[in-house]
Amino acid sequence: MTSTQTIGHWADGKSFAGNSERTAPVTNPATGVVTGEVALATAEDARAVIDAAAAAYPAWRDTSLAKRTAILFNFRELLNARKAELAAIITAEHGKVLSDALGEVSRGQEVVEFACGIPHLLKGSMSENASTNVDVASIRQPLGVVGVIAPFNFPAMVPMWFFPIAIAAGNTVVLKPSEKDPSAALWMAELWAEAGLPAGVFNVLQGDKVAVDELLTNRGVKAVSFVGSTPIAQYVYATGTAHGKRVQALGGAKNHAVILPDADLDLAADAMINAGFGSAGERCMAISACVAVGPIADELVAKIAERAHTLKTGDGTRDSDMGPLVTRAHRDRVSSYVDAGEADGAKVVVDGRTVTPDGADEGFWLGPTLLDHVTPQMSVYTDEIFGPVLSVLRVDTYDEALELVNSGPFGNGTAIFTNDGGAARRFQNEVEVGMVGINVPIPVPTAYYSFGGWRSSLFGDTHAHGTEGVHFFTRGKVVTTRWQDPTHGGINLGFPQND
Ligand code: NAD
């Protein structure tokens, strides 16, 4: 027996069903059971949600920093107290194990905490007497309605890269989650309401290309933050900017780890396991190519294989290390890349296709897979696979390794493992990738730095969160002032307060 629910939109502080007759199934990847039907908005539905955000904007923009910050603190406290609920929703629709889902929420929460400091972050500058009796001041103001379009792999964290800062800065938000795991967004909308956010400041629009296209073309939307695959990121950037919007579009990835001969191979092998197979490889910062430099490859592969065999693949609500892939189609696609790699001559050292999971037979399983002797021509190397498949490439020198990392289309994350500080510094300087780890396999920047890749991993020039995030969600204004008659009036001996 299954019971399905209809997952709709959230606008003007309440649920909104919309008028669409199109829906998409939402599935628990660990059981294969359809648990819900998500509404796929019509353009008219999308306009209604955007209009709700537009209506809320003037009052929210004019709400004092003190009040906005108080609501952000409330949201942070509620999220922190109830994050297990959100993690359970993520596991049920995405499949990642509960501990990983909790980790995702915590990383999102860090951005909420960063955004709580918005009064400091929005401070402008001022020059007195720039000309005789003339002062010049710079201020930053919100943009208006902003769209956030999220991928399936981080249904809570990726939206939280953007909306806390957007809201704190005085914008109103329309979040378009992935249709594969749409419920986390609604849970966060309800939390915002409980935190005291006025209706219409945070809205959720469920849907597919129709919803995205309305966000990209609607005159009421001033900026769009997108995260997803590179072809869609490119489309979103081109379409949004052609319609006069500010766009940051974060795309796909194919991340390399370079293991130098002097590295501690046990630590490097641990790191390859964590970064290759965490969240079943469905992370844009996952390591999918391990480049072994010099004579260490046999030993390194043996150490990774030994560890991979100990991992337990199963239902994320049980005590598993790795959950299922998000959909059956995606599992089949990832598995077909392993078939292709094998056919192309790669050696399958650990074969996830034969895994025995701790979970339902109908789950979308693929165990950790380790391929050795992968070459740069193989599709398992050239394409973003987004699954638990780690390919080992063998090269003789640091220069060959660097050339590999720099010649692919993506430049999201990378890591080098070495005890040689000089080599690490050279890599940090020469590698053409946005986020670099030195003996750190998944170098996701903390909230007060900015997240973003280079090359086809990001379109636009502003990265997510940190001061770049504040910059993205505000625009500058410079005010030049001369007061001919600086009178003032009124008497109040009370202590000045922020209420
Ligand atoms: P996706 O590109 O399929 O979907 C992302 C969003 O775009 C979803 O909301 C989806 O509904 C929408 N969308 C899909 N097709 C569309 C179309 N034709 N027109 C308009 N909108 C469309 O990505 P995904 O499969 O959900 O997520 C995985 C991808 O996201 C991977 O490529 C991964 O590397 C990338 N990703 C990148 C980062 C980063 O920071 N660079 C972070 C997380 C995920």
XYZ file of C-alpha atoms and ligand atoms in Angstrom:
543
model
C 0.000 0.000 0.000
C 1.295 3.432 -0.817
C -0.201 6.807 -0.118
C 0.842 9.705 -2.277
C 0.587 13.366 -1.489
C 0.361 16.337 -3.789
C 3.241 18.737 -3.356
C 2.323 22.257 -4.381
C 3.710 25.769 -4.253
C 4.042 28.311 -1.444
C 3.096 31.911 -2.092
C 2.065 34.869 0.019
C 2.741 32.942 3.224
C 0.545 29.925 2.449
C 0.148 26.845 0.283
C -0.828 27.525 -3.294
C -2.097 24.704 -5.493
C -1.932 26.461 -8.865
C -3.941 25.410 -11.893
C -1.560 23.066 -13.638
C -2.680 19.635 -14.691
C 0.907 18.491 -15.100
C 2.656 16.691 -12.228
C 5.818 14.611 -11.770
C 6.217 11.620 -9.464
C 8.425 11.945 -6.374
C 10.063 8.663 -5.400
C 11.847 7.292 -2.360
C 15.071 6.088 -4.022
C 15.693 3.485 -1.319
C 12.382 1.723 -1.919
C 11.400 2.721 -5.448
C 7.995 3.715 -4.062
C 6.288 6.827 -5.431
C 5.515 8.933 -2.368
C 4.114 12.056 -3.938
C 3.188 13.996 -7.033
C 4.751 17.412 -7.410
C 2.890 20.139 -9.268
C 4.636 21.386 -12.399
C 3.677 25.048 -12.640
C 2.097 26.641 -15.669
C 3.486 30.032 -16.684
C 0.402 31.543 -15.081
C 1.086 29.747 -11.782
C 4.664 31.001 -11.926
C 3.483 34.558 -12.505
C 1.177 34.302 -9.482
C 4.101 33.266 -7.253
C 6.373 35.968 -8.657
C 3.587 38.537 -8.157
C 3.312 37.514 -4.491
C 7.041 38.135 -4.074
C 6.778 41.475 -5.885
C 3.898 42.604 -3.674
C 5.888 41.837 -0.514
C 9.034 43.618 -1.693
C 8.423 47.325 -0.856
C 7.532 46.673 2.789
C 10.356 44.158 3.256
C 12.936 46.468 1.678
C 11.853 49.165 4.111
C 11.923 46.872 7.162
C 14.757 47.902 9.460
C 17.965 45.911 9.609
C 17.281 45.297 13.278
C 13.916 43.627 12.511
C 15.233 41.663 9.542
C 18.105 40.365 11.639
C 15.795 39.347 14.474
C 13.780 37.199 12.028
C 16.966 35.631 10.667
C 18.045 34.737 14.188
C 14.609 33.166 14.788
C 14.963 31.127 11.594
C 18.432 30.004 12.648
C 17.217 28.899 16.077
C 14.239 26.985 14.673
C 16.379 25.332 12.004
C 18.995 24.330 14.515
C 16.403 22.841 16.855
C 14.488 20.970 14.163
C 17.119 20.076 11.579
C 16.511 16.342 12.064
C 13.042 16.779 10.517
C 14.534 18.411 7.451
C 17.232 15.741 7.177
C 14.570 13.021 7.218
C 12.711 14.733 4.357
C 15.941 14.953 2.351
C 16.769 11.279 2.891
C 13.253 10.218 1.919
C 13.361 12.031 -1.436
C 17.060 12.211 -2.308
C 18.307 8.962 -0.762
C 21.494 10.235 0.930
C 22.122 8.764 4.376
C 20.700 10.671 7.338
C 24.089 11.765 8.703
C 24.946 13.243 5.314
C 21.555 14.965 5.104
C 22.173 16.471 8.542
C 25.588 17.638 7.364
C 23.970 19.334 4.389
C 21.547 21.206 6.651
C 24.383 22.289 8.935
C 26.377 23.697 6.028
C 23.274 25.620 4.925
C 22.764 26.847 8.454
C 26.240 28.356 8.365
C 25.056 30.694 5.618
C 22.035 31.669 7.719
C 24.461 32.510 10.534
C 26.594 34.540 8.128
C 23.477 36.403 6.954
C 22.626 37.260 10.579
C 25.569 39.659 10.321
C 23.931 41.588 7.490
C 23.989 44.981 9.264
C 27.761 44.834 9.258
C 27.925 43.431 5.721
C 25.760 46.220 4.288
C 27.731 49.085 5.782
C 28.693 51.579 3.127
C 31.478 54.120 3.137
C 31.518 57.866 3.381
C 33.931 60.650 2.469
C 33.403 63.913 4.263
C 34.211 67.115 2.415
C 35.023 65.431 -0.891
C 34.463 68.895 -2.296
C 33.920 71.994 -0.145
C 30.922 71.157 2.092
C 30.124 68.180 -0.103
C 30.018 64.610 1.260
C 29.978 61.426 -0.811
C 28.538 58.168 0.524
C 28.146 54.709 -0.982
C 25.249 52.481 -0.003
C 24.057 49.067 -1.154
C 20.384 48.406 -1.771
C 18.374 45.260 -2.544
C 17.386 44.325 -6.088
C 13.740 43.273 -5.730
C 12.416 39.784 -6.515
C 15.189 37.225 -6.978
C 14.865 33.661 -8.264
C 16.797 30.702 -6.884
C 16.799 27.548 -9.023
C 18.179 24.464 -7.292
C 19.472 21.025 -8.334
C 18.326 17.730 -6.820
C 21.536 16.901 -5.005
C 21.341 19.473 -2.185
C 17.653 20.342 -1.726
C 18.348 22.341 1.465
C 21.976 23.492 1.380
C 22.089 24.896 -2.142
C 18.970 27.059 -1.667
C 20.509 28.197 1.623
C 23.634 29.318 -0.212
C 21.430 32.094 -1.563
C 18.124 32.850 0.145
C 19.375 33.812 3.641
C 21.574 36.541 2.182
C 18.995 37.611 -0.392
C 16.320 37.971 2.299
C 18.645 39.599 4.815
C 19.633 42.171 2.215
C 15.973 43.126 1.696
C 15.012 41.139 -1.415
C 12.059 38.793 -1.775
C 12.670 35.280 -3.066
C 11.089 32.719 -5.365
C 12.761 29.324 -4.881
C 12.329 26.754 -7.652
C 13.462 23.400 -6.209
C 14.289 20.322 -8.234
C 11.177 18.364 -9.111
C 12.965 15.231 -7.844
C 13.013 16.364 -4.178
C 10.602 19.287 -3.774
C 9.482 18.891 -0.137
C 12.500 20.385 1.679
C 11.708 23.798 0.181
C 8.153 23.723 1.547
C 9.390 22.727 4.989
C 11.766 25.695 4.960
C 8.922 27.993 3.822
C 6.860 26.948 6.832
C 9.854 27.514 9.082
C 10.253 31.038 7.739
C 6.593 31.715 8.506
C 7.099 30.433 12.036
C 10.184 32.639 12.367
C 8.020 35.680 11.662
C 8.972 36.422 8.064
C 6.193 38.470 6.464
C 4.053 36.676 3.870
C 5.425 36.827 0.330
C 9.090 37.364 1.236
C 9.966 33.678 0.706
C 8.009 31.716 -1.896
C 8.331 28.294 -3.474
C 7.522 27.587 -7.106
C 7.418 23.915 -8.074
C 8.046 22.954 -11.640
C 10.281 22.312 -14.587
C 11.415 24.287 -17.641
C 8.098 26.175 -17.805
C 8.646 27.586 -14.292
C 12.323 28.288 -14.986
C 11.536 30.093 -18.232
C 9.040 32.377 -16.489
C 11.661 33.240 -13.856
C 14.177 33.986 -16.605
C 11.896 36.206 -18.673
C 9.485 37.822 -16.204
C 10.198 41.549 -15.895
C 9.463 41.417 -12.164
C 12.455 39.146 -11.471
C 15.698 41.097 -11.098
C 18.274 38.352 -10.507
C 18.592 34.591 -10.752
C 20.910 32.248 -8.863
C 21.050 28.857 -10.548
C 22.825 25.632 -9.632
C 22.671 22.545 -11.830
C 24.240 20.890 -14.837
C 26.418 22.844 -17.262
C 24.106 22.797 -20.321
C 21.193 24.177 -18.267
C 23.473 26.649 -16.455
C 24.597 27.963 -19.833
C 20.977 28.261 -20.997
C 19.916 29.994 -17.783
C 22.797 32.462 -18.012
C 22.188 33.275 -21.695
C 18.408 33.610 -21.331
C 18.407 35.468 -18.023
C 21.032 38.010 -19.053
C 19.307 38.512 -22.420
C 16.281 39.577 -20.388
C 18.287 42.082 -18.403
C 18.764 40.065 -15.235
C 21.779 39.607 -13.059
C 22.608 35.889 -13.236
C 25.022 33.586 -11.456
C 24.736 30.067 -12.898
C 26.808 27.337 -11.271
C 27.261 24.307 -13.502
C 28.613 20.772 -13.484
C 31.942 19.389 -12.379
C 34.499 16.650 -12.826
C 36.898 17.007 -9.949
C 40.423 15.616 -9.813
C 42.582 14.719 -6.852
C 46.314 14.645 -7.544
C 48.282 12.268 -5.316
C 52.005 13.053 -5.331
C 54.523 10.284 -4.559
C 55.420 11.739 -1.155
C 51.806 11.825 0.104
C 50.657 9.785 3.085
C 48.854 7.093 1.099
C 46.621 5.984 3.973
C 45.299 9.500 4.454
C 44.951 9.925 0.694
C 43.045 6.634 0.384
C 40.677 7.660 3.206
C 40.119 10.950 1.435
C 39.381 9.236 -1.908
C 36.735 7.096 -0.215
C 35.072 10.066 1.473
C 35.169 12.332 -1.558
C 34.452 9.644 -4.152
C 31.588 7.821 -2.516
C 30.006 10.243 -0.005
C 26.401 10.953 -1.035
C 26.903 8.220 -3.667
C 29.087 10.610 -5.653
C 26.133 12.946 -6.241
C 28.055 16.010 -5.125
C 29.407 18.721 -7.369
C 32.538 18.623 -5.181
C 32.921 14.818 -5.332
C 36.276 13.540 -6.525
C 35.712 11.370 -9.589
C 39.249 11.298 -11.022
C 42.186 10.258 -8.860
C 45.487 11.046 -10.547
C 48.308 8.908 -9.148
C 51.702 10.446 -9.862
C 54.791 8.216 -10.172
C 55.313 4.780 -8.661
C 52.578 4.875 -5.997
C 49.591 3.792 -8.121
C 49.508 0.062 -7.280
C 49.769 0.698 -3.558
C 47.225 3.532 -3.633
C 44.683 1.508 -5.634
C 45.061 -1.415 -3.207
C 44.445 0.867 -0.229
C 41.360 2.473 -1.815
C 39.974 -0.934 -2.817
C 40.480 -2.356 0.670
C 38.486 0.540 2.137
C 35.783 0.503 -0.545
C 35.015 -3.132 0.233
C 34.147 -2.169 3.823
C 31.456 0.346 2.848
C 27.857 -0.550 3.486
C 25.435 0.479 0.750
C 21.831 0.647 1.881
C 18.764 2.558 2.951
C 19.791 5.984 4.277
C 17.561 5.597 7.315
C 19.544 2.542 8.420
C 23.162 2.455 9.448
C 24.518 2.723 5.892
C 27.568 4.532 4.573
C 26.107 5.166 1.158
C 22.519 5.405 -0.049
C 20.906 4.779 -3.426
C 21.098 7.008 -6.504
C 18.309 9.526 -6.963
C 16.306 7.815 -9.733
C 16.304 4.521 -11.557
C 17.186 6.298 -14.816
C 20.178 7.975 -13.194
C 21.374 4.706 -11.643
C 21.135 3.015 -15.044
C 23.016 5.856 -16.695
C 25.841 5.757 -14.125
C 26.025 1.981 -14.412
C 26.267 2.238 -18.197
C 29.357 4.437 -17.784
C 30.992 1.649 -15.783
C 30.112 -0.781 -18.605
C 31.630 1.630 -21.130
C 34.792 2.094 -19.073
C 35.242 -1.647 -18.819
C 34.668 -2.066 -22.556
C 37.224 0.697 -23.204
C 39.876 -1.218 -21.262
C 39.655 0.147 -17.710
C 40.158 -2.432 -14.966
C 37.141 -2.778 -12.639
C 38.843 -3.169 -9.256
C 35.676 -2.772 -7.155
C 32.395 -3.450 -8.970
C 29.377 -1.643 -7.532
C 27.067 -3.221 -10.098
C 27.072 -6.426 -8.061
C 26.407 -4.793 -4.680
C 24.083 -6.446 -2.172
C 22.366 -3.498 -0.491
C 20.797 -3.307 2.927
C 17.491 -2.161 1.522
C 14.522 -2.919 -0.672
C 15.085 -4.795 -3.915
C 13.405 -1.976 -5.841
C 15.860 0.690 -4.573
C 18.124 2.426 -7.078
C 21.361 0.807 -5.948
C 24.876 1.005 -7.236
C 27.753 0.263 -4.887
C 31.127 2.008 -4.731
C 33.001 1.381 -7.959
C 36.747 1.746 -8.480
C 38.221 1.755 -11.982
C 41.967 1.615 -12.595
C 44.005 2.311 -15.746
C 41.438 4.869 -16.930
C 42.713 7.029 -19.800
C 41.689 10.573 -20.754
C 39.893 9.366 -23.896
C 37.364 7.161 -22.078
C 33.813 8.472 -21.584
C 33.979 7.425 -17.934
C 36.648 10.134 -17.619
C 35.460 12.818 -20.043
C 31.823 13.019 -18.877
C 30.354 14.128 -15.579
C 28.887 10.858 -14.250
C 27.541 12.025 -10.875
C 27.662 8.644 -9.186
C 29.857 6.474 -6.942
C 32.503 5.812 -9.573
C 36.128 6.686 -8.871
C 38.536 6.484 -11.821
C 42.278 6.187 -11.281
C 44.546 7.675 -13.932
C 48.272 7.001 -13.811
C 50.806 9.653 -14.838
C 54.566 9.990 -14.407
C 54.975 13.628 -13.426
C 53.352 16.565 -11.631
C 53.223 18.455 -14.944
C 51.200 15.694 -16.584
C 48.796 15.690 -13.636
C 48.383 19.468 -13.813
C 47.791 19.297 -17.557
C 44.981 16.767 -16.960
C 43.281 18.939 -14.368
C 43.565 22.072 -16.490
C 42.570 20.642 -19.841
C 39.062 19.397 -19.016
C 36.015 21.631 -19.464
C 35.175 21.950 -15.750
C 36.945 23.852 -12.995
C 34.842 23.428 -9.874
C 36.989 21.754 -7.207
C 40.282 19.914 -6.965
C 42.664 18.614 -4.327
C 46.331 17.772 -4.062
C 47.804 15.326 -1.550
C 51.426 15.878 -0.657
C 53.749 16.696 2.210
C 55.754 19.032 -0.025
C 54.706 22.604 0.709
C 56.484 23.922 -2.364
C 54.604 21.547 -4.664
C 51.316 22.428 -2.997
C 51.938 26.155 -3.407
C 52.839 25.662 -7.058
C 49.608 23.715 -7.603
C 47.523 26.355 -5.849
C 49.010 28.939 -8.196
C 48.892 26.987 -11.461
C 45.619 25.078 -11.275
C 42.649 26.627 -13.114
C 39.960 25.610 -10.666
C 37.830 27.750 -8.338
C 38.151 25.748 -5.117
C 41.385 24.009 -4.171
C 42.078 21.603 -1.323
C 45.566 20.914 -0.028
C 45.292 17.565 1.732
C 41.565 18.415 1.957
C 39.440 16.320 -0.397
C 36.207 18.359 -0.487
C 37.253 21.998 -0.136
C 33.795 23.554 0.185
C 34.431 27.112 1.399
C 32.915 28.179 4.707
C 29.943 30.530 4.511
C 32.001 33.721 4.896
C 34.080 32.813 1.826
C 32.478 32.297 -1.563
C 31.632 29.081 -3.389
C 32.126 28.802 -7.121
C 34.072 27.144 -9.883
C 35.909 28.376 -12.938
C 35.444 27.663 -16.650
C 32.214 25.785 -17.459
C 31.475 25.216 -13.781
C 30.187 28.785 -13.441
C 28.628 31.320 -15.794
C 28.623 34.871 -14.495
C 31.309 36.440 -12.404
C 29.928 36.225 -8.887
C 30.301 33.193 -6.671
C 27.785 32.056 -4.044
C 27.619 33.365 -0.444
C 30.353 35.205 1.449
C 30.869 38.819 0.504
C 30.347 37.946 -3.182
C 26.869 36.734 -2.250
C 26.103 40.023 -0.510
C 27.359 41.826 -3.591
C 25.192 39.733 -5.901
C 21.990 40.460 -3.994
C 22.565 44.204 -3.696
C 23.483 47.042 -5.993
C 25.541 50.061 -5.269
C 24.375 53.632 -5.119
C 26.537 56.674 -4.475
C 24.993 59.754 -2.877
C 26.638 63.153 -3.095
C 25.313 65.640 -0.546
C 25.538 69.338 0.194
C 23.481 70.813 3.047
C 22.957 74.519 2.705
C 20.815 74.793 5.855
C 21.663 72.088 8.346
C 18.857 72.770 10.830
C 17.516 70.049 13.061
C 14.775 69.895 15.619
C 12.957 67.911 18.243
C 13.989 67.032 21.773
C 14.126 63.485 23.127
C 16.202 62.645 26.168
C 15.421 58.887 25.965
C 18.235 56.441 25.229
C 18.232 55.784 21.426
C 16.794 52.333 20.647
C 16.306 50.149 17.595
C 12.581 49.553 17.851
P 19.772 19.923 -13.718
O 20.570 20.875 -14.533
O 19.100 18.789 -14.416
O 18.589 20.709 -12.951
C 18.852 21.865 -12.184
C 17.607 22.723 -12.156
O 17.279 23.138 -13.500
C 16.370 21.994 -11.617
O 15.650 22.863 -10.789
C 15.605 21.628 -12.878
O 14.209 21.586 -12.656
C 15.960 22.736 -13.845
N 15.977 22.295 -15.235
C 16.261 21.046 -15.703
N 16.178 21.019 -17.039
C 15.854 22.260 -17.436
C 15.638 22.857 -18.708
N 15.739 22.176 -19.838
N 15.328 24.159 -18.749
C 15.222 24.875 -17.607
N 15.408 24.361 -16.386
C 15.726 23.074 -16.284
O 20.723 19.405 -12.550
P 20.432 18.261 -11.482
O 20.493 16.939 -12.175
O 19.245 18.594 -10.687
O 21.704 18.430 -10.529
C 22.948 17.829 -10.780
C 23.870 18.780 -11.498
O 24.042 19.954 -10.710
C 25.262 18.204 -11.695
O 25.696 18.567 -12.984
C 26.087 18.895 -10.624
O 27.456 19.003 -10.906
C 25.439 20.234 -10.598
N 25.726 20.918 -9.346
C 26.622 21.926 -9.370
C 26.943 22.585 -8.206
C 27.937 23.709 -8.216
O 28.072 24.349 -7.190
N 28.620 23.983 -9.304
C 26.329 22.216 -7.001
C 25.400 21.187 -7.006
C 25.103 20.543 -8.200
